[in-house]
Coordinates of C-alpha atoms in Angstrom, one line a residue:
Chain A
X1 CA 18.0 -15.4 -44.2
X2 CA 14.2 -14.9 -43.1
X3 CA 12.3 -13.2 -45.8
X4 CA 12.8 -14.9 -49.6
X5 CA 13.6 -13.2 -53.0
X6 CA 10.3 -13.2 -55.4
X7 CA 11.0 -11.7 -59.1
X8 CA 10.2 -8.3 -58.1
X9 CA 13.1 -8.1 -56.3
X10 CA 15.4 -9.9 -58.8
X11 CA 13.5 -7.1 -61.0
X12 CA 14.2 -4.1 -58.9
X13 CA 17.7 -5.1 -58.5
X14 CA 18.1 -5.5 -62.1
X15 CA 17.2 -2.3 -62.6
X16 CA 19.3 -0.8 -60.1
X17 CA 22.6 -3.4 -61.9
X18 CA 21.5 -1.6 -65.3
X19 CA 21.2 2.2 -64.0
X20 CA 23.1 1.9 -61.0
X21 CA 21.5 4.7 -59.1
X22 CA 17.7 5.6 -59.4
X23 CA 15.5 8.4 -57.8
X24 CA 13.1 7.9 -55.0
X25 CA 9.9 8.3 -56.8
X26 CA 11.2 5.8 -59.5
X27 CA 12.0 3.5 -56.5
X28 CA 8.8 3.8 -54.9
X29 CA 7.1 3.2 -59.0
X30 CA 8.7 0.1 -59.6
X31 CA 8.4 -1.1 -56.2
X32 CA 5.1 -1.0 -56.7
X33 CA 4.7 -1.6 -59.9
X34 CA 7.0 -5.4 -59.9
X35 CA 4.8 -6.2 -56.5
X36 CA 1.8 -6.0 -58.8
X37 CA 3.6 -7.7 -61.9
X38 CA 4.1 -10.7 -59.8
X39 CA 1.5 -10.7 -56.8
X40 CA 4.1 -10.5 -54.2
X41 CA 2.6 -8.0 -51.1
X42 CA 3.2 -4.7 -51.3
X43 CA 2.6 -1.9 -48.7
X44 CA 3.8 1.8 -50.1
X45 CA 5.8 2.4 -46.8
X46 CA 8.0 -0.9 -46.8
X47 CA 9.9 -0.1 -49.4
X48 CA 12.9 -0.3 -47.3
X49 CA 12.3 -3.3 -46.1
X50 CA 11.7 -4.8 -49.6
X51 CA 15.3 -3.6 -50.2
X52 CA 16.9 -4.9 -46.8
X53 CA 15.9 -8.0 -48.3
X54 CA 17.5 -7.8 -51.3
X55 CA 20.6 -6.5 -49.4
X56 CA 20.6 -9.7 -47.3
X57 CA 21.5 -11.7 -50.2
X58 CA 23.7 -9.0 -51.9
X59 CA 26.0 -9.0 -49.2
X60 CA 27.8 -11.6 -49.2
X61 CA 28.3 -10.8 -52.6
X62 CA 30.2 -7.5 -51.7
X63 CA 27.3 -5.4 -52.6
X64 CA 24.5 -3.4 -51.4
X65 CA 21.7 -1.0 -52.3
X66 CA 21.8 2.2 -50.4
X67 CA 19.9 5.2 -49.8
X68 CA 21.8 8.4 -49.9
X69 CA 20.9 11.8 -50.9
X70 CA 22.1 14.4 -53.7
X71 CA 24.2 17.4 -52.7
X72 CA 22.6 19.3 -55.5
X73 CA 18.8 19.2 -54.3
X74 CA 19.0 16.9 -51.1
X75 CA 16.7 14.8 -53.3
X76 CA 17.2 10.5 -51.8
X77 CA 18.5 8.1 -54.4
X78 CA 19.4 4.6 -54.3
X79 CA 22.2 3.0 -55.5
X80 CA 23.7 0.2 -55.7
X81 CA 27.3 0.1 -54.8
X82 CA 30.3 -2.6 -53.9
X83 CA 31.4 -3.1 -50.2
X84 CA 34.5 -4.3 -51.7
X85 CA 37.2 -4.9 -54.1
X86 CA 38.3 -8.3 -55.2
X87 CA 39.3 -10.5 -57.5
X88 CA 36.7 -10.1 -59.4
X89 CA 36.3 -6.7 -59.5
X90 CA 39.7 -6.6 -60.8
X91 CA 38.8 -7.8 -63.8
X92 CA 36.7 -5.3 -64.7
X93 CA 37.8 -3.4 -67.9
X94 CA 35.5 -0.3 -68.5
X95 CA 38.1 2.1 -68.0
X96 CA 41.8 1.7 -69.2
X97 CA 44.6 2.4 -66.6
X98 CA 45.3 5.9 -68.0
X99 CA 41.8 7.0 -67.8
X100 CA 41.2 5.4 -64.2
X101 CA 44.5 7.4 -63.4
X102 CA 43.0 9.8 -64.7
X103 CA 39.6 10.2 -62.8
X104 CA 41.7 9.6 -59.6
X105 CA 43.5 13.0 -60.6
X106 CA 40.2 14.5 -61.2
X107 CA 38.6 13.1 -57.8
X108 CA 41.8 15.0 -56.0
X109 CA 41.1 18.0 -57.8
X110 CA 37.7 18.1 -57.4
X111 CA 38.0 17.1 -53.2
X112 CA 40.2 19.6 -52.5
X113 CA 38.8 22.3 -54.9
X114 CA 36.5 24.7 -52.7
X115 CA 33.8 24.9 -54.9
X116 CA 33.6 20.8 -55.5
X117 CA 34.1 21.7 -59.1
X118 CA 37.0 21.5 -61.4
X119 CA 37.0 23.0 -64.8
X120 CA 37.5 21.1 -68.2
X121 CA 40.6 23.2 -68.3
X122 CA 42.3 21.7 -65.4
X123 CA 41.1 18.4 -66.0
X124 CA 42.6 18.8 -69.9
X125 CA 46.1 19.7 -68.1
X126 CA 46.0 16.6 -65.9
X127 CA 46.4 14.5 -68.9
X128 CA 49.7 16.2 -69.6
X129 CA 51.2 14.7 -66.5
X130 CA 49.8 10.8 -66.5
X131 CA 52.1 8.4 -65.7
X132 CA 50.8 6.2 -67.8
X133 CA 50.0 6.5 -71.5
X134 CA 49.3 10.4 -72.4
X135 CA 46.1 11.0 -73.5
X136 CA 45.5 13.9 -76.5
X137 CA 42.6 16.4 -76.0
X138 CA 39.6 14.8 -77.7
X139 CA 40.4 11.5 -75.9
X140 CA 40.3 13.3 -72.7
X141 CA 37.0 14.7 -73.8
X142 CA 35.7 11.4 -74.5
X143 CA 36.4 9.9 -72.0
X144 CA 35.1 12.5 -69.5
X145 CA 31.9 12.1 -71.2
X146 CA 32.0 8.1 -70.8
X147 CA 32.3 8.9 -67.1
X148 CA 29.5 11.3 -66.9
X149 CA 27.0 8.8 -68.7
X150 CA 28.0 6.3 -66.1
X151 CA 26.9 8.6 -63.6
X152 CA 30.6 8.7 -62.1
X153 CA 30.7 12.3 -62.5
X154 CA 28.2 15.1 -63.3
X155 CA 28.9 18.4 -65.5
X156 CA 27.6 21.7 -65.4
X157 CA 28.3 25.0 -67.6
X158 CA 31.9 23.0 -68.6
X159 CA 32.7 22.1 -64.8
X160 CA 32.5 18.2 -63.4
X161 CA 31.9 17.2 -59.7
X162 CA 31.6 13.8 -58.6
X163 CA 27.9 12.1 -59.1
X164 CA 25.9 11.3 -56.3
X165 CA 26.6 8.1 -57.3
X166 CA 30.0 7.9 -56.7
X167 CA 30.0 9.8 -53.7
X168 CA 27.5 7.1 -52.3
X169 CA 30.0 3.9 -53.4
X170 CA 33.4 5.8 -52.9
X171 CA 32.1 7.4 -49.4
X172 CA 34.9 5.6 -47.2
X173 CA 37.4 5.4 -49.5
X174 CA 37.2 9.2 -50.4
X175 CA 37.4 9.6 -46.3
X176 CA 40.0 7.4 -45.7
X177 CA 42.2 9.1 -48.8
X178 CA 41.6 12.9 -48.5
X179 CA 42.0 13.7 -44.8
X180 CA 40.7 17.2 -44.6
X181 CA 38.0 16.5 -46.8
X182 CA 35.0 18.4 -44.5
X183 CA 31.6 16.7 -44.0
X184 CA 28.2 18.4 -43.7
X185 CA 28.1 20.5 -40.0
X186 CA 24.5 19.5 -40.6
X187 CA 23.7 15.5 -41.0
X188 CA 27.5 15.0 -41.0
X189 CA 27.9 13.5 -44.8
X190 CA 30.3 13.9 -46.6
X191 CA 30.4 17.5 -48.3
X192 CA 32.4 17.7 -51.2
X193 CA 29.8 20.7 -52.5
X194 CA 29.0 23.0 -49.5
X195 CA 29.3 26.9 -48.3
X196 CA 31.6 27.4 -45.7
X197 CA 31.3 29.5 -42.7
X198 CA 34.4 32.6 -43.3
X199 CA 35.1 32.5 -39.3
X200 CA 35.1 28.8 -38.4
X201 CA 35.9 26.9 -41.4
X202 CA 32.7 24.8 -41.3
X203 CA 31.0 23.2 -44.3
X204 CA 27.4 22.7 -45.0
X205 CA 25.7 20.7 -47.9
X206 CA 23.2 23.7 -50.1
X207 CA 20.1 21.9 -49.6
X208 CA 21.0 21.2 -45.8
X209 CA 21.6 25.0 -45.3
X210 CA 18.4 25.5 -46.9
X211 CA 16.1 23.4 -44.5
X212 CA 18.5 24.4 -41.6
X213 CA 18.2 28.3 -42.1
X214 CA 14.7 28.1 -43.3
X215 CA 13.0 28.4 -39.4
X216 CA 15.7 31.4 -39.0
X217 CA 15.1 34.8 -39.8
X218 CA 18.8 36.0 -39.8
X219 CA 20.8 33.0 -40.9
X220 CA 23.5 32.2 -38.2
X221 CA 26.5 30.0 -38.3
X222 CA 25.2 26.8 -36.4
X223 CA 28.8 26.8 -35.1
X224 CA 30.3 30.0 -34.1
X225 CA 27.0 32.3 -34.4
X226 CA 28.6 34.7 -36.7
X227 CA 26.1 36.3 -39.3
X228 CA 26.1 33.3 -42.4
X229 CA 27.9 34.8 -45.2
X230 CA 26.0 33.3 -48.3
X231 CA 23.0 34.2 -49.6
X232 CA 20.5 31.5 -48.3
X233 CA 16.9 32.9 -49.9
X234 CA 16.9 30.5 -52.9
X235 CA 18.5 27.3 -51.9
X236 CA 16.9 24.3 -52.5
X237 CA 14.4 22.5 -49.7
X238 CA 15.1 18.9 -50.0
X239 CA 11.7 16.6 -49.8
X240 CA 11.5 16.9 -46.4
X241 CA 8.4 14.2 -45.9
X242 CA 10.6 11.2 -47.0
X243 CA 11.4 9.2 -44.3
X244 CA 15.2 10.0 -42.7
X245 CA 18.1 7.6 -44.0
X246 CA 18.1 3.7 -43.3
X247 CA 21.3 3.2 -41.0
X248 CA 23.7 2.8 -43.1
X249 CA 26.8 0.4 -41.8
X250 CA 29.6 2.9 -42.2
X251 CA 32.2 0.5 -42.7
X252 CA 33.2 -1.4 -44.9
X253 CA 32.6 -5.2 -45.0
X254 CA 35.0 -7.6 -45.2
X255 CA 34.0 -10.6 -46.9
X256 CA 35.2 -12.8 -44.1
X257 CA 32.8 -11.0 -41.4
X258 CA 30.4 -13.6 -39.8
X259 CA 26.8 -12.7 -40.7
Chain B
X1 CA -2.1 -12.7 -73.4
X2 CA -1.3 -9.3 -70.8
X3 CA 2.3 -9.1 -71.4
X4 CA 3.4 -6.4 -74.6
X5 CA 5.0 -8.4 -77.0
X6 CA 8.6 -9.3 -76.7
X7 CA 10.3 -8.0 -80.2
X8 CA 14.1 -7.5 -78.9
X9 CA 16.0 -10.5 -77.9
X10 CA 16.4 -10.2 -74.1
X11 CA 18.8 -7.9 -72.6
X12 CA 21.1 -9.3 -69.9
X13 CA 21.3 -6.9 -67.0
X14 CA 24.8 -5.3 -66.0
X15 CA 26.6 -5.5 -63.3
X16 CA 27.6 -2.7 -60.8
X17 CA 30.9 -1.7 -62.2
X18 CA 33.4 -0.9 -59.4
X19 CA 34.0 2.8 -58.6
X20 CA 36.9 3.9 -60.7
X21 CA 39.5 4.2 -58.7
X22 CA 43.4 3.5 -60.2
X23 CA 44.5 0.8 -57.6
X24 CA 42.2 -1.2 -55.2
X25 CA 42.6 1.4 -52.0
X26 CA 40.4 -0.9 -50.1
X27 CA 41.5 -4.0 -48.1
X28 CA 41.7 -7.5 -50.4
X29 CA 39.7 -9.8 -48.9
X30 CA 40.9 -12.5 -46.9
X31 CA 41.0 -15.0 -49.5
X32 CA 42.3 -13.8 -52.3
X33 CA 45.6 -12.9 -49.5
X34 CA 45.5 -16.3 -48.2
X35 CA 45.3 -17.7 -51.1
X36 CA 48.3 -16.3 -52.7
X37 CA 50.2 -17.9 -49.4
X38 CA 49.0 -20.8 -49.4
X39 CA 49.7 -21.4 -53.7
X40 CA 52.5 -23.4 -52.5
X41 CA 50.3 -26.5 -51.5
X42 CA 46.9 -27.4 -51.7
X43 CA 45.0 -26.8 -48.0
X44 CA 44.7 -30.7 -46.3
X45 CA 40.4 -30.2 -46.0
X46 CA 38.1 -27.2 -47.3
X47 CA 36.1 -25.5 -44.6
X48 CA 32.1 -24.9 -46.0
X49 CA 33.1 -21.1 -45.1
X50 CA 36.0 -21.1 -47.5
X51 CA 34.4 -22.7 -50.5
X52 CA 31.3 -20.5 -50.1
X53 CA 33.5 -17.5 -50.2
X54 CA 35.0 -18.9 -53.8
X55 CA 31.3 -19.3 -54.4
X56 CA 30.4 -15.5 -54.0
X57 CA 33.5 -14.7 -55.9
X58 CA 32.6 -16.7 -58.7
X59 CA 29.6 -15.0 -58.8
X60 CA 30.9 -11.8 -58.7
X61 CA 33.3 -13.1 -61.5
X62 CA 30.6 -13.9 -64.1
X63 CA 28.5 -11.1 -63.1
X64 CA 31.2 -8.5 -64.3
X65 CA 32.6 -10.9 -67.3
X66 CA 29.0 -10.7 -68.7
X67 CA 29.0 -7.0 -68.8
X68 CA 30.6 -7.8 -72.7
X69 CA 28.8 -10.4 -73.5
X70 CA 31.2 -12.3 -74.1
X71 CA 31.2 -16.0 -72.8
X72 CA 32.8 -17.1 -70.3
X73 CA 35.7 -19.6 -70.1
X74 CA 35.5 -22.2 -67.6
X75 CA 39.3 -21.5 -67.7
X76 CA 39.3 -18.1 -67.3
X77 CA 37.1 -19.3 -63.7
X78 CA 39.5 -21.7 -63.0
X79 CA 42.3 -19.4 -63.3
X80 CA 41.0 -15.7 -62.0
X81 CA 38.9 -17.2 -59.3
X82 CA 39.0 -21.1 -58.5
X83 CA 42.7 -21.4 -58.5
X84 CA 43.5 -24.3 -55.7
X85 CA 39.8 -25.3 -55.7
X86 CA 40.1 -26.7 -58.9
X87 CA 38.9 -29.6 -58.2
X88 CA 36.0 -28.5 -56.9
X89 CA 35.1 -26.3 -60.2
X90 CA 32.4 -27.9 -60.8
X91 CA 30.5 -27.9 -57.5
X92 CA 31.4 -24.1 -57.6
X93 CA 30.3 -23.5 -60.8
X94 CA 27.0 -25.0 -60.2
X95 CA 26.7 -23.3 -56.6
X96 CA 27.3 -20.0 -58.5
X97 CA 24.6 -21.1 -61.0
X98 CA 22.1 -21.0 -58.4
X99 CA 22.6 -18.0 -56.4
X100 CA 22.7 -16.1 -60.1
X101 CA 19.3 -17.4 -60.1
X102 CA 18.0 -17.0 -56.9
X103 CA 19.1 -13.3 -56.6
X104 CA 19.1 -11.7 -59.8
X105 CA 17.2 -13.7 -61.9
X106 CA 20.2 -15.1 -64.3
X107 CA 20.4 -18.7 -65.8
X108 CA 24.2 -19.2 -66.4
X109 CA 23.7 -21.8 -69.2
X110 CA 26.9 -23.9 -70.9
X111 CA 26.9 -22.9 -74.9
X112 CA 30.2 -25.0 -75.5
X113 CA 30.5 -28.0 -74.2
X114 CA 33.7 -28.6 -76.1
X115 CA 35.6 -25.4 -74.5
X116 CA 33.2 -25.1 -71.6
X117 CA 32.1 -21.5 -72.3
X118 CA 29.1 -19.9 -70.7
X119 CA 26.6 -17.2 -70.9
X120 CA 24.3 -15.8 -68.5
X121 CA 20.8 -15.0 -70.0
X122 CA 18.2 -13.3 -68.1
X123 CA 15.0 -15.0 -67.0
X124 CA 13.2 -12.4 -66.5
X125 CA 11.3 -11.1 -70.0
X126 CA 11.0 -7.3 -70.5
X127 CA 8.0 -5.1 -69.4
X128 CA 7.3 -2.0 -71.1
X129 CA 8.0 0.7 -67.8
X130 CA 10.4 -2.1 -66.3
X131 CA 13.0 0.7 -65.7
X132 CA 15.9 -0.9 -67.2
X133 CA 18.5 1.5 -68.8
X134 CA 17.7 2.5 -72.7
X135 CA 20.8 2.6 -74.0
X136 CA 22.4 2.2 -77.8
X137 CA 22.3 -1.5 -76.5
X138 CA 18.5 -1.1 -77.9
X139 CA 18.9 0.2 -81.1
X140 CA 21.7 -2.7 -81.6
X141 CA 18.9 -5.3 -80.3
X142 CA 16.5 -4.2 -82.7
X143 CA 19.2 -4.2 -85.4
X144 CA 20.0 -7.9 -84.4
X145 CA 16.7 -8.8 -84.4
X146 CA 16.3 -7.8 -88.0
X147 CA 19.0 -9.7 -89.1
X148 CA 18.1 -13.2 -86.9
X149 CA 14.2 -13.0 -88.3
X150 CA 16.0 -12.8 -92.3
X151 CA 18.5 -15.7 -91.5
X152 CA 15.2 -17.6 -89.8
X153 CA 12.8 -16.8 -93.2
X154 CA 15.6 -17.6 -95.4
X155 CA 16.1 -20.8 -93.6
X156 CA 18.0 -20.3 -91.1
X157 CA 21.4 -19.2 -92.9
X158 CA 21.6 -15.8 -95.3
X159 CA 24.4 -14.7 -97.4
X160 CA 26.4 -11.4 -96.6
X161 CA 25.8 -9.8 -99.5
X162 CA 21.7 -10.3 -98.9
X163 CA 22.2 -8.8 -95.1
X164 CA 23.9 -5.8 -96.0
X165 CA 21.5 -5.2 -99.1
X166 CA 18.8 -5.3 -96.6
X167 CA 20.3 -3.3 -94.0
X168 CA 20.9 -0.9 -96.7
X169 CA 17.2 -0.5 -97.7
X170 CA 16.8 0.2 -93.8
X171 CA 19.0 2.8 -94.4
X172 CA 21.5 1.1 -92.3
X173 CA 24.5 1.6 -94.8
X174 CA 26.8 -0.8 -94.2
X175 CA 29.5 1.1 -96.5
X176 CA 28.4 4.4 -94.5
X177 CA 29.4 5.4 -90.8
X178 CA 26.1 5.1 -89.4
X179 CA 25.2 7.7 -86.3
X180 CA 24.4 5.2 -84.0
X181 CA 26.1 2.2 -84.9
X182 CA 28.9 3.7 -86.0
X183 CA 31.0 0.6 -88.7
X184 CA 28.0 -1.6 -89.6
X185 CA 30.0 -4.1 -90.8
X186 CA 31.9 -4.6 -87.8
X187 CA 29.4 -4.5 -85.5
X188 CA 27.2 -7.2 -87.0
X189 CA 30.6 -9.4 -88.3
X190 CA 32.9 -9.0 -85.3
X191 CA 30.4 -7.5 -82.3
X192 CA 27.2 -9.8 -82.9
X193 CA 29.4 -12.4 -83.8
X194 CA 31.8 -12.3 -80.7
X195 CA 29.0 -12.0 -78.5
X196 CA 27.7 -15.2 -80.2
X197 CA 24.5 -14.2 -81.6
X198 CA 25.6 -14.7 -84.9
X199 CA 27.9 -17.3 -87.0
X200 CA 29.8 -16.0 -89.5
X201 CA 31.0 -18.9 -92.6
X202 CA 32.6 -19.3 -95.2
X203 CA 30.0 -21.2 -97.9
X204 CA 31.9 -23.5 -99.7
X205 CA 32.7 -24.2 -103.0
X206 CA 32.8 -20.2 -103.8
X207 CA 35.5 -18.6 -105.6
X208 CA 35.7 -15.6 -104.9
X209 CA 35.0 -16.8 -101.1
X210 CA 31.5 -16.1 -99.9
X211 CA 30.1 -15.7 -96.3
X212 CA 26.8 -16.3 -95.0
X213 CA 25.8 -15.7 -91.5
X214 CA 23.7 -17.9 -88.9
X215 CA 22.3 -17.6 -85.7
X216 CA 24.9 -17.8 -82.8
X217 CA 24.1 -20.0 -79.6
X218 CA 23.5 -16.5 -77.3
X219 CA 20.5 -16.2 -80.2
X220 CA 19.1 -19.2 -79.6
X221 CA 18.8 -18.8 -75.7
X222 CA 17.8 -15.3 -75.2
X223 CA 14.9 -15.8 -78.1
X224 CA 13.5 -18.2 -80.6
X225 CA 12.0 -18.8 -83.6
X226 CA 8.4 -18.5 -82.9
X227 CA 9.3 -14.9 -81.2
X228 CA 11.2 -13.8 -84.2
X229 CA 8.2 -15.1 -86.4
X230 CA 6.1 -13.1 -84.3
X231 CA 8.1 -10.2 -84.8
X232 CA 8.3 -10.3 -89.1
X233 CA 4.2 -11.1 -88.7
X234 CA 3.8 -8.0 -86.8
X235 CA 6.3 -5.7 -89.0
X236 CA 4.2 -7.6 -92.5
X237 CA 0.6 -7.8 -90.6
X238 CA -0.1 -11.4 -91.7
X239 CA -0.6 -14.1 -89.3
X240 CA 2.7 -16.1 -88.5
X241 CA 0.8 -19.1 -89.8
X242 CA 0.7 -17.7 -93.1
X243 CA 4.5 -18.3 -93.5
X244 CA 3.7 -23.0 -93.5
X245 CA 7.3 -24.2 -93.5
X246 CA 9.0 -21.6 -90.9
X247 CA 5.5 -21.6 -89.0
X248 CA 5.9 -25.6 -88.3
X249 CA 10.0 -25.2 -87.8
X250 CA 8.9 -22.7 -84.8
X251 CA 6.5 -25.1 -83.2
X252 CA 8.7 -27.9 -83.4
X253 CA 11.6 -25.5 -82.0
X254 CA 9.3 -24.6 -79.0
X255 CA 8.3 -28.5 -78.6
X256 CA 11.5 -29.3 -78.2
X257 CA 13.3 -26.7 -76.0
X258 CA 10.1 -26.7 -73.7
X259 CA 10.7 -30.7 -73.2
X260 CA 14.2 -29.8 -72.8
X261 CA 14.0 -27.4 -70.3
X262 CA 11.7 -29.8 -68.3
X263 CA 14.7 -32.1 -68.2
X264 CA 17.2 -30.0 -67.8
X265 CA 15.7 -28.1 -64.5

């Protein structure tokens, strides 16, 4: 391993284990801010490669920090997420086995839901048919709030969709589980919230329809041409002078891979 | 002195918690399969690859353990993780030690060396705008911290009854559901004391049975007494030296744990 860890990177990656997903601009602040705290260099544009070597010695640990964006306002967050599971992981008892069944039941919902939504409602009948120990209303509620502060889902006006953040560590797993589940006609991302295209079925992430259609003055399907159904005058522009995505490795790693 | 002054005992940082998903959909790795094959006999010779994988399990081991607090059984290691490398625990253990260290800035530190238990205690002190999570974890450390500085000025043990009468005149109620600690009581008797920041006896030679409660071995590492002087001097605005007896007790505390940590590295 070239490059060595100083204490801002034990820092920023302290951070990232207490948050577990952070914004761009708070990146780029404590970035710079630990590089001053402890006199390591610091250059405003490497703040990539101050992660890449943090993700060097994260790895083999079955983790990683990476940079992905939100669906909501194609704004670039960083989290950090595990490559794997193992024994260890295992262990780990946040959630009991009804309410993990349970957020799988809501993932499925959710996925295959249109809108990338699914209402308290639905979510509240779910717990009627666990497998494993029922769960009564207010539990249900409780715990759906437990997820939401661990930024595994996000609600809005009473609905829940998955958090960027779990979108970001449950990318290939959500692929590898839902097989129609559409990505993003546009950077090709997983889309779980999109507008479709009413003749060819395609899907396309709201802030990516926003920067695509943006240069056009009647909004075409990038697929089949056909006039864009939605209305595309106030979607949100993503920051569009960040620098595109660092590579991500798209599959998983298994621990046993030679570095 | 730059650095804004430490009054919470340090906060460990978390670690990632897995996605929630109801049964592992992604591939076990290779050892933890292999291992369950070969539990029959112990492999003839170790490869440097294989142990270093236990390694990085280990430390993914104590990583999520610590998310409770709660320490950490050499046992429980031994058991979840180390299985046939048993006999290597130790070399594991310390391997783990040092890569907790090196990457995120975590001592893992022995607190019983009876029932090998250990903690992980973070290195790295807080900085006002460090971006670490403010959660109800900080309104229990500054709770905590009230309670270790009046077991400290009381010399170093306080009765029950004293704590909650105190708590109570911080409108902490301990008789009351509070609104952000919820049951007092068993937060500071069961939590704190789990957690090992506090001891919880029985004094003897009472009848009806009295309790009195002390600091806990987690206290010890993650502060110390001069900090927790430093902490009443501020809330009293009197100079720590003002307070003779518990003034000395802090410097000889930090004479001795600075000597020890020279040995100890």
């Amino acid at each position: 391993m070239a490059s060595s860890m100083t204490d801002s990177h034990r820092r920023f990656l302290q951070v990232l284990m207490s948050n577990g997903i952070i914004d761009a601009a708070e990146a780029r602040r404590l970035h710079r801010f630990f590089c001053e705290q402890h006199k390591v260099y610091y250059a405003h544009d490497k703040l990539d490669d101050f992660i890449g070597i943090i993700n060097t010695y994260l790895r083999p640990l079955f983790m990683e920090i990476r940079k992905g964006r939100s669906e909501d306002n194609g704004k670039i967050f960083y989290a950090l997420v595990n490559l794997a599971i193992t024994e260890a992981t295992k262990v780990a008892s946040d959630y009991a086995e009804n309410e993990l069944e349970l957020f799988k039941k809501t993932m499925d919902l959710i996925v295959e839901s249109e809108s990338g939504y699914a209402s308290s409602t639905n979510i509240l009948n779910l717990s009627d048919k666990l497998q494993s120990k029922k769960m009564r209303k207010k539990e249900v509620e409780h715990v759906l709030q437990k997820f939401v502060q661990d930024k595994w889902l996000s609600e809005r006006h009473g609905e829940y969709t998955l958090h960027t953040r779990c979108i970001m560590e449950l990318d290939q797993y959500i692929c590898e589980t839902y097989q129609d589940v559409k990505k993003c006609n546009i950077c090709h991302s997983l889309a779980i919230q999109g507008q479709f295209c009413e003749t060819c079925g395609i899907k396309m992430h709201l802030p990516c329809t926003a920067k695509y259609f943006k240069s056009q003055p009647e909004p075409r399907c990038p697929h089949c041409n056909d006039i864009w159904p939605h209305d595309t005058r106030d979607l949100v522009q993503p920051d569009s002078h960040l620098s595109p995505r660092i590579p991500r490795t798209p599959r998983r790693i298994s621990s046993s891979e030679p570095k | 002195n730059t650095k804004p002054p430490r009054v919470f005992p340090r906060d460990s940082a978390r670690s990632p918690e897995p996605g929630p998903t109801a049964t592992p959909p992604m591939p076990s790795t290779s050892s933890s399969s292999s291992s369950s094959s070969q539990a029959q006999k112990k492999p003839a010779k170790r490869t440097e690859a294989q142990i270093q994988q236990k390694v990085n399990e280990l430390v993914q081991f104590l990583l999520v353990k610590d998310q409770k607090k709660l320490p950490i059984r050499r046992a429980d290691m031994v058991k979840t993780i180390l299985q046939d490398y048993k006999d290597l625990a130790s070399v594991i253990i310390e391997r783990a030690g040092r890569i907790l260290e090196e990457v995120f800035g975590l001592q893992l530190r022995e607190i019983d060396q009876k029932y090998h238990a250990y903690i992980l205690i973070n290195k790295l002190e807080r900085l006002e705008g460090d971006g670490m999570k403010m959660d109800e974890s900080v309104a229990k450390m500054g709770l905590l911290m009230v309670i270790l500085s009046l077991i400290f000025m009381k010399g170093n043990s306080a009765r029950e009854s004293l704590v909650w009468d105190v708590l109570k005149k911080l409108r902490v109620d301990p008789e009351k559901r509070h609104k952000t600690f919820g049951d007092v009581k068993k937060l500071v008797k069961d939590e704190f004391v789990r957690q090992k920041y506090l001891e919880y006896n029985r004094v003897p030679h009472t009848e009806p049975p009295e309790y009195e409660f002390l600091w806990g071995p987690r206290a010890a590492h993650e502060t110390s007494k001069m900090q927790v002087l430093r902490f009443v001097a501020k809330i009293q605005n009197r100079e720590p030296s003002s307070w003779v007896s518990q003034y000395n007790e802090a410097l000889q505390d930090e004479t001795a744990s600075a000597s020890a940590a020279g040995t100890g590295n």
